[in-house]
mmCIF file of C-alpha atoms in Angstrom:
data_model
loop_
_atom_site.group_PDB
_atom_site.id
_atom_site.type_symbol
_atom_site.label_atom_id
_atom_site.label_comp_id
_atom_site.label_asym_id
_atom_site.label_seq_id
_atom_site.Cartn_x
_atom_site.Cartn_y
_atom_site.Cartn_z
ATOM 1 C CA GLN A 1 102.354 110.709 76.359
ATOM 2 C CA VAL A 2 102.907 113.884 74.347
ATOM 3 C CA GLN A 3 100.225 116.024 72.764
ATOM 4 C CA LEU A 4 101.157 118.478 70.035
ATOM 5 C CA VAL A 5 99.224 121.556 68.957
ATOM 6 C CA GLU A 6 100.125 123.563 65.858
ATOM 7 C CA SER A 7 99.347 127.197 65.123
ATOM 8 C CA GLY A 8 100.356 129.872 62.661
ATOM 9 C CA GLY A 9 98.917 128.520 59.462
ATOM 10 C CA GLY A 10 96.998 130.738 57.102
ATOM 11 C CA SER A 11 97.209 132.344 53.709
ATOM 12 C CA ALA A 12 100.120 134.059 52.029
ATOM 13 C CA GLN A 13 101.026 135.233 48.593
ATOM 14 C CA SER A 14 103.812 133.716 46.562
ATOM 15 C CA GLY A 15 107.114 135.054 47.888
ATOM 16 C CA GLY A 16 105.657 135.760 51.302
ATOM 17 C CA SER A 17 106.381 134.275 54.697
ATOM 18 C CA LEU A 18 104.606 132.385 57.449
ATOM 19 C CA ARG A 19 105.775 131.010 60.757
ATOM 20 C CA LEU A 20 104.339 127.810 62.191
ATOM 21 C CA SER A 21 104.539 126.959 65.864
ATOM 22 C CA CYS A 22 103.966 123.758 67.775
ATOM 23 C CA VAL A 23 103.505 123.489 71.519
ATOM 24 C CA ALA A 24 103.884 120.190 73.319
ATOM 25 C CA SER A 25 102.145 119.137 76.479
ATOM 26 C CA GLY A 26 104.608 116.794 78.065
ATOM 27 C CA THR A 27 108.316 116.947 77.605
ATOM 28 C CA THR A 28 109.864 116.454 74.190
ATOM 29 C CA SER A 29 113.334 116.257 75.652
ATOM 30 C CA GLY A 30 115.526 113.946 73.609
ATOM 31 C CA TYR A 31 113.028 113.431 70.813
ATOM 32 C CA VAL A 32 113.602 114.218 67.195
ATOM 33 C CA MET A 33 110.851 116.609 66.138
ATOM 34 C CA GLY A 34 109.681 117.344 62.652
ATOM 35 C CA TRP A 35 107.273 119.088 60.340
ATOM 36 C CA PHE A 36 105.358 117.165 57.719
ATOM 37 C CA ARG A 37 102.845 118.272 55.111
ATOM 38 C CA GLN A 38 100.068 116.628 53.183
ATOM 39 C CA THR A 39 97.831 117.563 50.293
ATOM 40 C CA PRO A 40 94.577 115.787 49.442
ATOM 41 C CA GLY A 41 95.142 112.432 47.807
ATOM 42 C CA ASN A 42 98.841 112.380 48.566
ATOM 43 C CA GLU A 43 101.030 110.809 51.214
ATOM 44 C CA ARG A 44 102.407 112.866 54.076
ATOM 45 C CA GLU A 45 105.802 114.320 53.211
ATOM 46 C CA GLY A 46 108.614 115.080 55.640
ATOM 47 C CA VAL A 47 109.579 118.753 55.355
ATOM 48 C CA ALA A 48 112.112 119.403 58.119
ATOM 49 C CA ALA A 49 113.347 117.769 61.291
ATOM 50 C CA ILE A 50 115.598 118.645 64.212
ATOM 51 C CA ASP A 51 117.118 116.603 67.006
ATOM 52 C CA TRP A 52 117.785 117.628 70.612
ATOM 53 C CA ARG A 53 121.288 118.826 69.720
ATOM 54 C CA GLY A 54 119.988 121.143 66.998
ATOM 55 C CA THR A 55 121.022 119.037 64.019
ATOM 56 C CA THR A 56 118.580 119.665 61.189
ATOM 57 C CA ARG A 57 117.471 118.017 57.986
ATOM 58 C CA TYR A 58 115.317 119.398 55.179
ATOM 59 C CA THR A 59 113.654 117.992 52.146
ATOM 60 C CA ASP A 60 115.280 119.337 48.994
ATOM 61 C CA THR A 61 112.322 121.442 47.888
ATOM 62 C CA VAL A 62 112.466 123.688 50.977
ATOM 63 C CA LYS A 63 116.217 124.008 51.535
ATOM 64 C CA GLY A 64 117.240 127.641 51.785
ATOM 65 C CA ARG A 65 113.646 128.779 52.283
ATOM 66 C CA PHE A 66 112.443 127.060 55.474
ATOM 67 C CA THR A 67 114.128 127.029 58.869
ATOM 68 C CA ILE A 68 113.203 124.651 61.672
ATOM 69 C CA SER A 69 114.029 125.474 65.268
ATOM 70 C CA ARG A 70 113.089 124.280 68.736
ATOM 71 C CA ASN A 71 113.167 125.504 72.291
ATOM 72 C CA ASN A 72 113.934 122.514 74.480
ATOM 73 C CA ALA A 73 113.167 124.379 77.692
ATOM 74 C CA LYS A 74 109.694 125.376 76.504
ATOM 75 C CA ASP A 75 108.950 122.214 74.480
ATOM 76 C CA THR A 76 108.146 124.212 71.375
ATOM 77 C CA LEU A 77 108.938 123.725 67.708
ATOM 78 C CA SER A 78 108.831 126.318 64.947
ATOM 79 C CA LEU A 79 109.041 126.434 61.181
ATOM 80 C CA GLN A 80 109.888 129.737 59.530
ATOM 81 C CA MET A 81 108.765 129.592 55.925
ATOM 82 C CA ASN A 82 110.101 132.235 53.544
ATOM 83 C CA SER A 83 109.860 132.667 49.784
ATOM 84 C CA LEU A 84 106.674 130.647 49.807
ATOM 85 C CA LYS A 85 105.472 129.023 46.604
ATOM 86 C CA PRO A 86 102.003 127.795 45.621
ATOM 87 C CA GLU A 87 103.333 124.237 45.779
ATOM 88 C CA ASP A 88 103.937 124.735 49.520
ATOM 89 C CA THR A 89 100.163 124.738 49.989
ATOM 90 C CA ALA A 90 99.312 121.838 52.302
ATOM 91 C CA ASN A 91 98.184 120.848 55.756
ATOM 92 C CA TYR A 92 101.267 120.996 57.987
ATOM 93 C CA TYR A 93 101.764 118.649 60.918
ATOM 94 C CA CYS A 94 104.092 118.774 63.889
ATOM 95 C CA ALA A 95 105.463 115.413 65.003
ATOM 96 C CA ALA A 96 107.795 113.867 67.558
ATOM 97 C CA THR A 97 109.535 110.521 67.657
ATOM 98 C CA GLY A 98 109.051 108.260 70.643
ATOM 99 C CA LEU A 99 112.681 107.436 71.394
ATOM 100 C CA ARG A 100 114.632 109.781 73.650
ATOM 101 C CA PHE A 101 118.256 110.488 72.760
ATOM 102 C CA SER A 102 118.219 107.864 70.063
ATOM 103 C CA VAL A 103 121.262 107.464 67.851
ATOM 104 C CA MET A 104 119.051 107.428 64.772
ATOM 105 C CA ASP A 105 119.709 110.030 62.124
ATOM 106 C CA VAL A 106 117.490 113.085 61.970
ATOM 107 C CA THR A 107 114.694 111.414 60.118
ATOM 108 C CA LEU A 108 112.020 112.601 57.695
ATOM 109 C CA ARG A 109 110.327 109.192 57.567
ATOM 110 C CA GLU A 110 106.733 109.318 58.697
ATOM 111 C CA ASP A 111 106.955 105.850 60.254
ATOM 112 C CA ASP A 112 109.667 106.988 62.684
ATOM 113 C CA TYR A 113 107.297 109.412 64.411
ATOM 114 C CA MET A 114 104.954 108.441 67.187
ATOM 115 C CA TYR A 115 103.234 111.679 68.210
ATOM 116 C CA TRP A 116 101.311 113.929 65.836
ATOM 117 C CA GLY A 117 99.437 117.189 65.988
ATOM 118 C CA GLN A 118 96.127 117.838 64.265
ATOM 119 C CA GLY A 119 97.617 119.971 61.542
ATOM 120 C CA THR A 120 97.384 123.566 60.379
ATOM 121 C CA GLN A 121 96.526 124.647 56.855
ATOM 122 C CA VAL A 122 98.916 126.736 54.775
ATOM 123 C CA THR A 123 97.653 128.206 51.509
ATOM 124 C CA VAL A 124 99.937 130.078 49.135
ATOM 125 C CA SER A 125 98.420 131.952 46.228
ATOM 126 C CA SER A 126 100.241 132.975 43.076
#
């Protein structure tokens, strides 16, 4: 069982930066880990994901602005968000898949993730 706790959300102005962090209790070794976001009335959207080898995947709207990273030894996940836009405003969730060292691609599909944090709010003002 893995529990995930996010931190680092808050408010920023358009063009600014924020850094989200996620700490896992229990090892995340071998899992793909990802960041998702959700706005009221909408489905959760995959933002970025990273596997245990460091292979990453981003949704098109954040490429070049967001960087996902992980520390396997400390079971932590981060998301550096630069050049923020008002449309980045959402509740951001940390997630981990439940299959260790799986051959699956680095996935942004919500259904592929088993463990979820409670979320942290990011608000970007214009």
